[in-house]
Structures are given as C-alpha cells and as structure tokens.
PDB file of C-alpha atoms in Angstrom:
ATOM      1  CA  UNK W   1       1.642  12.889  31.727  1.00 57.00           C
ATOM      2  CA  UNK W   2       3.271  16.329  31.559  1.00 83.00           C
ATOM      3  CA  UNK W   3       1.596  18.027  28.616  1.00 92.00           C
ATOM      4  CA  UNK W   4       2.567  21.621  29.364  1.00 93.00           C
ATOM      5  CA  UNK W   5       6.241  21.315  28.445  1.00 94.00           C
ATOM      6  CA  UNK W   6       5.728  20.010  24.867  1.00 96.00           C
ATOM      7  CA  UNK W   7       2.922  22.544  24.397  1.00 97.00           C
ATOM      8  CA  UNK W   8       5.301  25.324  25.372  1.00 96.00           C
ATOM      9  CA  UNK W   9       7.904  23.949  22.957  1.00 96.00           C
ATOM     10  CA  UNK W  10       5.305  24.055  20.187  1.00 97.00           C
ATOM     11  CA  UNK W  11       4.459  27.654  21.062  1.00 97.00           C
ATOM     12  CA  UNK W  12       8.148  28.501  21.048  1.00 96.00           C
ATOM     13  CA  UNK W  13       8.277  27.610  17.373  1.00 95.00           C
ATOM     14  CA  UNK W  14       5.991  30.502  16.425  1.00 97.00           C
ATOM     15  CA  UNK W  15       5.609  32.993  19.271  1.00 97.00           C
ATOM     16  CA  UNK W  16       7.559  36.240  19.285  1.00 96.00           C
ATOM     17  CA  UNK W  17      10.060  36.684  22.167  1.00 96.00           C
ATOM     18  CA  UNK W  18       7.799  39.103  24.036  1.00 97.00           C
ATOM     19  CA  UNK W  19       4.893  36.645  23.716  1.00 97.00           C
ATOM     20  CA  UNK W  20       7.008  33.844  25.144  1.00 96.00           C
ATOM     21  CA  UNK W  21       8.181  36.103  27.970  1.00 96.00           C
ATOM     22  CA  UNK W  22       4.561  36.788  28.881  1.00 96.00           C
ATOM     23  CA  UNK W  23       3.708  33.086  28.846  1.00 95.00           C
ATOM     24  CA  UNK W  24       6.752  32.265  30.985  1.00 93.00           C
ATOM     25  CA  UNK W  25       5.776  34.902  33.508  1.00 93.00           C
ATOM     26  CA  UNK W  26       2.164  33.698  33.728  1.00 90.00           C
ATOM     27  CA  UNK W  27       3.143  30.021  33.901  1.00 87.00           C
ATOM     28  CA  UNK W  28       4.725  30.627  37.283  1.00 81.00           C
ATOM     29  CA  UNK W  29       1.518  31.987  38.795  1.00 73.00           C
ATOM     30  CA  UNK W  30      -1.133  30.218  40.888  1.00 79.00           C
ATOM     31  CA  UNK W  31      -4.365  28.794  39.511  1.00 79.00           C
ATOM     32  CA  UNK W  32      -6.379  31.988  39.984  1.00 83.00           C
ATOM     33  CA  UNK W  33      -3.779  33.921  38.023  1.00 87.00           C
ATOM     34  CA  UNK W  34      -3.734  31.248  35.320  1.00 89.00           C
ATOM     35  CA  UNK W  35      -7.493  31.608  34.942  1.00 90.00           C
ATOM     36  CA  UNK W  36      -7.116  35.358  34.527  1.00 93.00           C
ATOM     37  CA  UNK W  37      -4.268  34.870  32.066  1.00 94.00           C
ATOM     38  CA  UNK W  38      -6.475  32.498  30.056  1.00 95.00           C
ATOM     39  CA  UNK W  39      -8.944  35.361  29.579  1.00 95.00           C
ATOM     40  CA  UNK W  40      -6.200  37.900  28.816  1.00 95.00           C
ATOM     41  CA  UNK W  41      -4.441  35.875  26.099  1.00 97.00           C
ATOM     42  CA  UNK W  42      -5.717  37.923  23.093  1.00 96.00           C
ATOM     43  CA  UNK W  43      -4.074  41.048  24.525  1.00 96.00           C
ATOM     44  CA  UNK W  44      -0.647  39.438  24.484  1.00 97.00           C
ATOM     45  CA  UNK W  45      -0.682  36.589  21.920  1.00 97.00           C
ATOM     46  CA  UNK W  46      -1.352  37.257  18.262  1.00 95.00           C
ATOM     47  CA  UNK W  47      -4.315  35.582  16.565  1.00 95.00           C
ATOM     48  CA  UNK W  48      -2.580  33.932  13.614  1.00 96.00           C
ATOM     49  CA  UNK W  49      -2.882  30.535  11.991  1.00 96.00           C
ATOM     50  CA  UNK W  50      -0.477  27.908  13.245  1.00 97.00           C
ATOM     51  CA  UNK W  51       2.457  27.193  10.953  1.00 96.00           C
ATOM     52  CA  UNK W  52       3.033  23.720   9.536  1.00 95.00           C
ATOM     53  CA  UNK W  53       5.984  22.994  11.818  1.00 94.00           C
ATOM     54  CA  UNK W  54       3.812  23.690  14.853  1.00 96.00           C
ATOM     55  CA  UNK W  55       0.852  21.721  13.461  1.00 96.00           C
ATOM     56  CA  UNK W  56       3.061  18.678  13.021  1.00 94.00           C
ATOM     57  CA  UNK W  57       3.748  18.513  16.768  1.00 95.00           C
ATOM     58  CA  UNK W  58       0.151  17.879  17.852  1.00 95.00           C
ATOM     59  CA  UNK W  59       0.005  14.110  17.355  1.00 92.00           C
ATOM     60  CA  UNK W  60       3.446  13.671  18.942  1.00 93.00           C
ATOM     61  CA  UNK W  61       2.092  15.261  22.116  1.00 94.00           C
ATOM     62  CA  UNK W  62      -1.154  13.283  22.154  1.00 94.00           C
ATOM     63  CA  UNK W  63      -2.132  10.526  19.687  1.00 93.00           C
ATOM     64  CA  UNK W  64      -4.898  11.526  17.263  1.00 94.00           C
ATOM     65  CA  UNK W  65      -4.694  15.189  18.262  1.00 96.00           C
ATOM     66  CA  UNK W  66      -4.909  17.573  15.311  1.00 96.00           C
ATOM     67  CA  UNK W  67      -4.567  21.354  15.444  1.00 97.00           C
ATOM     68  CA  UNK W  68      -5.676  22.121  11.891  1.00 95.00           C
ATOM     69  CA  UNK W  69      -7.677  25.347  11.958  1.00 94.00           C
ATOM     70  CA  UNK W  70      -6.230  26.445  15.300  1.00 97.00           C
ATOM     71  CA  UNK W  71      -4.700  29.848  15.915  1.00 97.00           C
ATOM     72  CA  UNK W  72      -1.730  30.745  18.082  1.00 98.00           C
ATOM     73  CA  UNK W  73      -3.871  32.338  20.783  1.00 98.00           C
ATOM     74  CA  UNK W  74      -5.977  29.161  21.065  1.00 98.00           C
ATOM     75  CA  UNK W  75      -2.865  27.048  21.530  1.00 98.00           C
ATOM     76  CA  UNK W  76      -1.619  29.483  24.187  1.00 97.00           C
ATOM     77  CA  UNK W  77      -4.902  29.136  26.057  1.00 97.00           C
ATOM     78  CA  UNK W  78      -4.689  25.339  25.930  1.00 97.00           C
ATOM     79  CA  UNK W  79      -1.157  25.595  27.302  1.00 96.00           C
ATOM     80  CA  UNK W  80      -2.318  27.704  30.245  1.00 95.00           C
ATOM     81  CA  UNK W  81      -5.101  25.226  30.955  1.00 94.00           C
ATOM     82  CA  UNK W  82      -2.600  22.366  30.935  1.00 93.00           C
ATOM     83  CA  UNK W  83      -0.673  24.097  33.729  1.00 92.00           C
ATOM     84  CA  UNK W  84      -3.678  24.007  36.060  1.00 88.00           C
ATOM     85  CA  UNK W  85      -3.343  20.267  36.660  1.00 83.00           C
ATOM     86  CA  UNK W  86       0.248  20.792  37.813  1.00 80.00           C
ATOM     87  CA  UNK W  87      -0.895  22.942  40.695  1.00 80.00           C
ATOM     88  CA  UNK W  88      -1.595  21.505  44.133  1.00 79.00           C
ATOM     89  CA  UNK W  89      -5.356  21.218  43.773  1.00 86.00           C
ATOM     90  CA  UNK W  90      -7.713  18.503  44.884  1.00 92.00           C
ATOM     91  CA  UNK W  91      -9.933  16.844  42.279  1.00 94.00           C
ATOM     92  CA  UNK W  92     -12.896  18.869  43.512  1.00 95.00           C
ATOM     93  CA  UNK W  93     -10.991  22.164  43.399  1.00 94.00           C
ATOM     94  CA  UNK W  94      -9.588  21.476  39.954  1.00 93.00           C
ATOM     95  CA  UNK W  95     -12.962  20.578  38.445  1.00 95.00           C
ATOM     96  CA  UNK W  96     -14.562  23.613  40.054  1.00 95.00           C
ATOM     97  CA  UNK W  97     -11.920  25.945  38.558  1.00 94.00           C
ATOM     98  CA  UNK W  98     -12.283  24.553  35.052  1.00 95.00           C
ATOM     99  CA  UNK W  99     -16.083  24.525  35.230  1.00 96.00           C
ATOM    100  CA  UNK W 100     -16.043  28.182  36.235  1.00 96.00           C
ATOM    101  CA  UNK W 101     -14.092  28.956  33.072  1.00 96.00           C
ATOM    102  CA  UNK W 102     -16.650  27.032  31.011  1.00 97.00           C
ATOM    103  CA  UNK W 103     -19.547  28.826  32.678  1.00 97.00           C
ATOM    104  CA  UNK W 104     -18.140  32.312  32.099  1.00 96.00           C
ATOM    105  CA  UNK W 105     -16.462  31.814  28.715  1.00 97.00           C
ATOM    106  CA  UNK W 106     -17.113  33.900  25.633  1.00 97.00           C
ATOM    107  CA  UNK W 107     -17.009  32.156  22.244  1.00 97.00           C
ATOM    108  CA  UNK W 108     -13.251  31.999  21.641  1.00 97.00           C
ATOM    109  CA  UNK W 109     -12.637  30.947  25.235  1.00 97.00           C
ATOM    110  CA  UNK W 110     -15.222  28.168  24.866  1.00 97.00           C
ATOM    111  CA  UNK W 111     -13.546  26.919  21.699  1.00 97.00           C
ATOM    112  CA  UNK W 112     -10.195  26.761  23.527  1.00 98.00           C
ATOM    113  CA  UNK W 113     -11.762  24.917  26.463  1.00 98.00           C
ATOM    114  CA  UNK W 114     -13.374  22.268  24.261  1.00 98.00           C
ATOM    115  CA  UNK W 115     -10.126  21.949  22.314  1.00 97.00           C
ATOM    116  CA  UNK W 116      -8.306  21.364  25.617  1.00 97.00           C
ATOM    117  CA  UNK W 117     -10.601  18.621  26.923  1.00 97.00           C
ATOM    118  CA  UNK W 118      -8.201  15.851  25.789  1.00 96.00           C
ATOM    119  CA  UNK W 119      -5.480  17.201  28.091  1.00 94.00           C
ATOM    120  CA  UNK W 120      -7.599  18.157  31.089  1.00 95.00           C
ATOM    121  CA  UNK W 121      -7.215  16.048  34.211  1.00 94.00           C
ATOM    122  CA  UNK W 122     -10.053  13.691  35.244  1.00 96.00           C
ATOM    123  CA  UNK W 123     -11.350  13.049  31.689  1.00 96.00           C
ATOM    124  CA  UNK W 124     -14.585  11.444  32.883  1.00 96.00           C
ATOM    125  CA  UNK W 125     -15.539  14.746  34.520  1.00 97.00           C
ATOM    126  CA  UNK W 126     -15.903  16.481  31.137  1.00 98.00           C
ATOM    127  CA  UNK W 127     -18.274  14.035  29.470  1.00 98.00           C
ATOM    128  CA  UNK W 128     -21.329  16.249  29.921  1.00 97.00           C
ATOM    129  CA  UNK W 129     -19.436  19.247  28.600  1.00 97.00           C
ATOM    130  CA  UNK W 130     -18.303  17.297  25.543  1.00 98.00           C
ATOM    131  CA  UNK W 131     -21.742  15.916  24.726  1.00 97.00           C
ATOM    132  CA  UNK W 132     -23.253  19.382  25.244  1.00 96.00           C
ATOM    133  CA  UNK W 133     -20.836  20.633  22.580  1.00 97.00           C
ATOM    134  CA  UNK W 134     -22.167  18.011  20.164  1.00 97.00           C
ATOM    135  CA  UNK W 135     -25.675  19.358  20.724  1.00 96.00           C
ATOM    136  CA  UNK W 136     -24.539  22.976  20.371  1.00 95.00           C
ATOM    137  CA  UNK W 137     -25.911  25.107  17.555  1.00 94.00           C
ATOM    138  CA  UNK W 138     -22.693  27.135  17.580  1.00 96.00           C
ATOM    139  CA  UNK W 139     -20.592  25.772  14.749  1.00 95.00           C
ATOM    140  CA  UNK W 140     -17.185  26.649  16.206  1.00 96.00           C
ATOM    141  CA  UNK W 141     -17.989  24.907  19.488  1.00 97.00           C
ATOM    142  CA  UNK W 142     -19.254  21.784  17.730  1.00 97.00           C
ATOM    143  CA  UNK W 143     -16.171  21.739  15.494  1.00 97.00           C
ATOM    144  CA  UNK W 144     -13.846  22.021  18.506  1.00 97.00           C
ATOM    145  CA  UNK W 145     -15.118  18.728  19.943  1.00 98.00           C
ATOM    146  CA  UNK W 146     -15.825  16.949  16.639  1.00 97.00           C
ATOM    147  CA  UNK W 147     -12.704  17.562  14.550  1.00 96.00           C
ATOM    148  CA  UNK W 148      -9.113  16.705  15.374  1.00 96.00           C
ATOM    149  CA  UNK W 149     -10.154  15.930  18.943  1.00 97.00           C
ATOM    150  CA  UNK W 150      -9.349  12.464  20.366  1.00 97.00           C
ATOM    151  CA  UNK W 151     -11.689  12.773  23.354  1.00 98.00           C
ATOM    152  CA  UNK W 152     -14.888  11.470  21.655  1.00 98.00           C
ATOM    153  CA  UNK W 153     -13.037   8.489  20.209  1.00 98.00           C
ATOM    154  CA  UNK W 154     -11.704   7.529  23.632  1.00 97.00           C
ATOM    155  CA  UNK W 155     -14.625   8.283  25.931  1.00 98.00           C
ATOM    156  CA  UNK W 156     -17.954   8.623  24.104  1.00 98.00           C
ATOM    157  CA  UNK W 157     -20.557   5.879  24.387  1.00 98.00           C
ATOM    158  CA  UNK W 158     -21.775   4.372  21.125  1.00 98.00           C
ATOM    159  CA  UNK W 159     -24.931   6.497  21.318  1.00 97.00           C
ATOM    160  CA  UNK W 160     -22.996   9.723  21.886  1.00 98.00           C
ATOM    161  CA  UNK W 161     -20.512   8.808  19.154  1.00 98.00           C
ATOM    162  CA  UNK W 162     -23.275   8.150  16.643  1.00 98.00           C
ATOM    163  CA  UNK W 163     -24.930  11.469  17.483  1.00 97.00           C
ATOM    164  CA  UNK W 164     -21.664  13.266  16.742  1.00 98.00           C
ATOM    165  CA  UNK W 165     -21.175  11.555  13.366  1.00 97.00           C
ATOM    166  CA  UNK W 166     -24.804  11.970  12.355  1.00 96.00           C
ATOM    167  CA  UNK W 167     -24.833  15.663  13.197  1.00 96.00           C
ATOM    168  CA  UNK W 168     -21.766  16.123  10.985  1.00 94.00           C
ATOM    169  CA  UNK W 169     -23.546  14.385   8.142  1.00 92.00           C
ATOM    170  CA  UNK W 170     -26.859  16.187   8.643  1.00 90.00           C
ATOM    171  CA  UNK W 171     -25.001  19.505   8.463  1.00 90.00           C
ATOM    172  CA  UNK W 172     -22.752  18.454   5.582  1.00 87.00           C
ATOM    173  CA  UNK W 173     -19.601  18.746   7.645  1.00 90.00           C
ATOM    174  CA  UNK W 174     -16.430  16.787   6.768  1.00 89.00           C
ATOM    175  CA  UNK W 175     -16.677  13.464   8.588  1.00 92.00           C
ATOM    176  CA  UNK W 176     -13.137  12.497   7.550  1.00 91.00           C
ATOM    177  CA  UNK W 177     -11.861  15.036  10.087  1.00 92.00           C
ATOM    178  CA  UNK W 178     -13.405  13.077  12.978  1.00 96.00           C
ATOM    179  CA  UNK W 179     -10.701  11.193  14.830  1.00 96.00           C
ATOM    180  CA  UNK W 180     -11.538   7.490  15.178  1.00 96.00           C
ATOM    181  CA  UNK W 181     -14.140   7.501  12.411  1.00 95.00           C
ATOM    182  CA  UNK W 182     -13.341   3.966  11.253  1.00 94.00           C
ATOM    183  CA  UNK W 183     -12.404   2.535  14.661  1.00 96.00           C
ATOM    184  CA  UNK W 184     -15.697   3.619  16.247  1.00 97.00           C
ATOM    185  CA  UNK W 185     -17.883   2.763  13.262  1.00 98.00           C
ATOM    186  CA  UNK W 186     -20.788   0.469  14.188  1.00 98.00           C
ATOM    187  CA  UNK W 187     -23.808  -1.281  12.728  1.00 97.00           C
ATOM    188  CA  UNK W 188     -26.384   0.938  14.434  1.00 98.00           C
ATOM    189  CA  UNK W 189     -24.784   3.992  12.831  1.00 98.00           C
ATOM    190  CA  UNK W 190     -24.762   2.362   9.401  1.00 97.00           C
ATOM    191  CA  UNK W 191     -28.446   1.424   9.632  1.00 96.00           C
ATOM    192  CA  UNK W 192     -29.320   5.015  10.498  1.00 97.00           C
ATOM    193  CA  UNK W 193     -27.210   6.279   7.587  1.00 96.00           C
ATOM    194  CA  UNK W 194     -29.084   4.064   5.124  1.00 96.00           C
ATOM    195  CA  UNK W 195     -32.399   5.470   6.379  1.00 96.00           C
ATOM    196  CA  UNK W 196     -30.954   8.983   6.109  1.00 94.00           C
ATOM    197  CA  UNK W 197     -29.902   8.344   2.503  1.00 94.00           C
ATOM    198  CA  UNK W 198     -33.419   7.264   1.592  1.00 95.00           C
ATOM    199  CA  UNK W 199     -34.835  10.448   3.138  1.00 94.00           C
ATOM    200  CA  UNK W 200     -32.353  12.592   1.226  1.00 93.00           C
ATOM    201  CA  UNK W 201     -33.048  10.859  -2.053  1.00 94.00           C
ATOM    202  CA  UNK W 202     -36.801  11.219  -1.539  1.00 95.00           C
ATOM    203  CA  UNK W 203     -36.231  14.962  -1.198  1.00 94.00           C
ATOM    204  CA  UNK W 204     -34.082  14.980  -4.365  1.00 91.00           C
ATOM    205  CA  UNK W 205     -30.942  15.691  -2.345  1.00 90.00           C
ATOM    206  CA  UNK W 206     -27.539  14.021  -2.361  1.00 86.00           C
ATOM    207  CA  UNK W 207     -25.729  12.263   0.452  1.00 89.00           C
ATOM    208  CA  UNK W 208     -22.097  13.391   0.875  1.00 89.00           C
ATOM    209  CA  UNK W 209     -20.017  10.757  -0.895  1.00 90.00           C
ATOM    210  CA  UNK W 210     -17.658  10.317   2.077  1.00 90.00           C
ATOM    211  CA  UNK W 211     -20.550   8.815   4.055  1.00 93.00           C
ATOM    212  CA  UNK W 212     -20.552   5.625   2.014  1.00 95.00           C
ATOM    213  CA  UNK W 213     -17.164   4.520   3.359  1.00 93.00           C
ATOM    214  CA  UNK W 214     -18.874   3.727   6.668  1.00 96.00           C
ATOM    215  CA  UNK W 215     -20.996   1.032   5.036  1.00 96.00           C
ATOM    216  CA  UNK W 216     -18.060  -1.139   3.918  1.00 96.00           C
ATOM    217  CA  UNK W 217     -17.707  -3.372   7.036  1.00 96.00           C
ATOM    218  CA  UNK W 218     -21.482  -3.846   7.294  1.00 97.00           C
ATOM    219  CA  UNK W 219     -22.402  -4.147   3.625  1.00 97.00           C
ATOM    220  CA  UNK W 220     -24.999  -6.873   3.068  1.00 96.00           C
ATOM    221  CA  UNK W 221     -27.541  -7.904   0.465  1.00 95.00           C
ATOM    222  CA  UNK W 222     -30.162  -5.538   1.892  1.00 96.00           C
ATOM    223  CA  UNK W 223     -27.860  -2.520   1.709  1.00 96.00           C
ATOM    224  CA  UNK W 224     -26.303  -3.386  -1.658  1.00 96.00           C
ATOM    225  CA  UNK W 225     -29.125  -1.860  -3.797  1.00 96.00           C
ATOM    226  CA  UNK W 226     -28.151   1.538  -2.375  1.00 96.00           C
ATOM    227  CA  UNK W 227     -24.669   1.113  -3.832  1.00 96.00           C
ATOM    228  CA  UNK W 228     -26.167   0.084  -7.162  1.00 96.00           C
ATOM    229  CA  UNK W 229     -28.160   3.322  -7.112  1.00 95.00           C
ATOM    230  CA  UNK W 230     -24.911   5.248  -6.728  1.00 95.00           C
ATOM    231  CA  UNK W 231     -23.513   3.573  -9.845  1.00 96.00           C
ATOM    232  CA  UNK W 232     -26.325   5.193 -11.862  1.00 94.00           C
ATOM    233  CA  UNK W 233     -25.943   8.608 -10.189  1.00 93.00           C
ATOM    234  CA  UNK W 234     -25.293  11.764 -12.226  1.00 91.00           C
ATOM    235  CA  UNK W 235     -22.581  12.610  -9.682  1.00 91.00           C
ATOM    236  CA  UNK W 236     -19.034  11.482 -10.496  1.00 91.00           C
ATOM    237  CA  UNK W 237     -18.303  11.491  -6.737  1.00 91.00           C
ATOM    238  CA  UNK W 238     -21.153   9.081  -6.070  1.00 93.00           C
ATOM    239  CA  UNK W 239     -19.970   6.737  -8.813  1.00 94.00           C
ATOM    240  CA  UNK W 240     -16.435   6.805  -7.420  1.00 93.00           C
ATOM    241  CA  UNK W 241     -17.781   6.107  -3.920  1.00 94.00           C
ATOM    242  CA  UNK W 242     -19.695   3.101  -5.290  1.00 96.00           C
ATOM    243  CA  UNK W 243     -16.538   1.784  -6.948  1.00 95.00           C
ATOM    244  CA  UNK W 244     -14.596   2.159  -3.707  1.00 94.00           C
ATOM    245  CA  UNK W 245     -17.224   0.434  -1.574  1.00 96.00           C
ATOM    246  CA  UNK W 246     -17.439  -2.507  -3.956  1.00 96.00           C
ATOM    247  CA  UNK W 247     -13.659  -2.783  -4.248  1.00 94.00           C
ATOM    248  CA  UNK W 248     -13.082  -2.699  -0.495  1.00 94.00           C
ATOM    249  CA  UNK W 249     -15.984  -4.903   0.617  1.00 95.00           C
ATOM    250  CA  UNK W 250     -15.434  -8.597   1.302  1.00 94.00           C
ATOM    251  CA  UNK W 251     -19.075  -9.387   0.462  1.00 96.00           C
ATOM    252  CA  UNK W 252     -19.310 -11.889  -2.403  1.00 96.00           C
ATOM    253  CA  UNK W 253     -22.334 -10.132  -3.885  1.00 96.00           C
ATOM    254  CA  UNK W 254     -20.341  -6.875  -3.954  1.00 96.00           C
ATOM    255  CA  UNK W 255     -17.733  -8.530  -6.173  1.00 95.00           C
ATOM    256  CA  UNK W 256     -20.510  -9.809  -8.417  1.00 96.00           C
ATOM    257  CA  UNK W 257     -22.009  -6.307  -8.691  1.00 97.00           C
ATOM    258  CA  UNK W 258     -18.606  -4.803  -9.468  1.00 96.00           C
ATOM    259  CA  UNK W 259     -18.142  -7.331 -12.259  1.00 96.00           C
ATOM    260  CA  UNK W 260     -21.601  -6.582 -13.652  1.00 96.00           C
ATOM    261  CA  UNK W 261     -20.845  -2.853 -13.893  1.00 96.00           C
ATOM    262  CA  UNK W 262     -17.105  -3.029 -14.579  1.00 93.00           C
ATOM    263  CA  UNK W 263     -17.477  -0.966 -17.761  1.00 93.00           C
ATOM    264  CA  UNK W 264     -19.451   1.749 -15.994  1.00 92.00           C
ATOM    265  CA  UNK W 265     -17.516   2.094 -12.748  1.00 93.00           C
ATOM    266  CA  UNK W 266     -14.732   4.688 -12.752  1.00 92.00           C
ATOM    267  CA  UNK W 267     -11.088   3.804 -12.287  1.00 90.00           C
ATOM    268  CA  UNK W 268      -9.995   4.159  -8.672  1.00 87.00           C
ATOM    269  CA  UNK W 269      -7.218   6.726  -8.219  1.00 81.00           C
ATOM    270  CA  UNK W 270      -4.610   6.615  -5.471  1.00 79.00           C
ATOM    271  CA  UNK W 271      -5.994   7.886  -2.141  1.00 74.00           C
ATOM    272  CA  UNK W 272      -9.450   7.859  -3.678  1.00 69.00           C
ATOM    273  CA  UNK W 273     -11.358   8.566  -0.465  1.00 75.00           C
ATOM    274  CA  UNK W 274      -9.103  11.587  -0.072  1.00 72.00           C
ATOM    275  CA  UNK W 275     -10.293  12.792  -3.455  1.00 64.00           C
ATOM    276  CA  UNK W 276     -13.820  12.845  -2.052  1.00 69.00           C
ATOM    277  CA  UNK W 277     -12.954  14.987   0.958  1.00 59.00           C
ATOM    278  CA  UNK W 278     -13.610  18.330  -0.691  1.00 60.00           C
ATOM    279  CA  UNK W 279     -17.046  19.977  -0.204  1.00 50.00           C
ATOM    280  CA  UNK W 280     -19.727  18.669  -2.505  1.00 49.00           C
ATOM    281  CA  UNK W 281     -23.086  20.040  -3.680  1.00 42.00           C
ATOM    282  CA  UNK W 282     -25.888  18.462  -1.701  1.00 38.00           C
ATOM    283  CA  UNK W 283     -28.690  18.923  -4.261  1.00 35.00           C
ATOM    284  CA  UNK W 284     -29.192  16.618  -7.202  1.00 37.00           C
ATOM    285  CA  UNK W 285     -28.719  18.370 -10.549  1.00 33.00           C
ATOM    286  CA  UNK W 286     -31.964  19.179 -12.332  1.00 30.00           C
TER     287      UNK W 286
END
C-alpha cells in the first residue's frame, strides 16, 4: 500500500509553500538522505498543531489511525519514513536503516518513529520496539504507541495488550483513546481490573470511571457486588458508570440490581461513556 502519497496530500493542507518545496526536494533523495532529512525536519517544518481538516484524513489513510495531539513536524517525519519502503532496499537493509534511527533518536524523533510504526514495512519486525514503548517511563513515547495507534490492536499478543491497557489505568491515562479497546477486551484483563479496583479502594482511592465499561461483556455474579458498590459511591461519575454497566449488560442479575436501585441510579445521557472521558480525581473525597 502506498502511504506516502496520501500523507503528502495531508501535509499539503497545512504546510507553507516553502515547507512543501523542501519536502518535495527531500522526497526524491535516497534512503541515507531521507534519514538525514528526518533529523532535520524541525529546521524546515513548523511545530504547530494539526488543523481539523488534516486530522480528519488519518483514518482514511489507515483504519483506526488517529493524529490527535500530533504536530506538523511529526507528520512530516512520518511522511519521510513512509518513503523509505519505496526505495530499492532488501528487508534486512530496510530494517537496519529504521533501527538505526530508533537507536540514535532524541525524544521528538522517537515519538515520530513510534507514531509511524503502523506504516512501516515488515510490521512483525517492530514488535519489540512497540512493547518496549509500553514499558517506557517516558510519557510521550508511551502515548505514541498507546493512543490513536492501530499497531497494538492488530499485532499485540493478549499479554502485551493487557499490559498496555493496565499501564494506562495505573497511570490514570485515558483508556478511551486506545484503538481497539473493546475489540481486544478479554476476561484475563477484566479479572485483573477487579483486583486492581479492590487495591485502590483499600487505599481509599478511586478507579477511573471509564474502566468499568470493560467489565460489561464479562459481568457475572461474582463481579456484580463491585457495581453495587459504585451505586453507593460519593462520585457522580461512579454512579453513572454503574448505571451504564447495568443497562448494557445482558446478565439477568444485572437487570434485577438495576430494578432494585432504579430510584438511586442516575438517568443515562446520550453518549454517556463520552461524558466520562474527561480527567477525574483519583482520591476519594474525605
């Protein structure tokens, strides 16, 4: 699949003429020159947030791709990386070139590289890089692989996927920005989340309300008391999450619980899970 052309079209929607001229000139160069151009991007492409018209093109280029939070220089770097696979390189040469960029990258270069993983050739070759990013203590690098990035959804094992989701939750990051969150949900993850909730509650801390959506397909009689606890929470977000879980679960006992507390559960607004996507306090009120 030729990714470079639609990426260039997206850049054309926001770049200044002199920026586009520079990109056109560099796109005709060999792989060594492309690698150098990748490093030089900030000298020639402005660091500005992507405009809405450009953002809207991401998913049309690659399903589940999202550029929210990207800047123009990052997109330009991803474009230059996409050109490398169009050069006459063997698999070994290509992987060596990209790995060299990873090994020598400063922070912003690393973020662009992890953002570009979905469009790099030989996707299986970048698994270790992607899982290393999940383990990274550098927030921007973790975010580049975790949010708006279709690679984990497509290629991560269940274990690697669960580690990504759990790290988001442990660090109170927005899990709704993970592509494939519902499709890759699994029972092992849900069991771990229930244990995590008990640990948080024992420490008088809240669980982000968005987390509870993951329990819906696996809700059972053993898990249900946790939802009942949410109904009695001082947090309006927790009570809304409980109402949503009970409304969307097919478990008979969930319907019974919803009926029992029908006068205490809040009304469910349109796009209710969306209403819970804003940051929340993680400590219980005194």
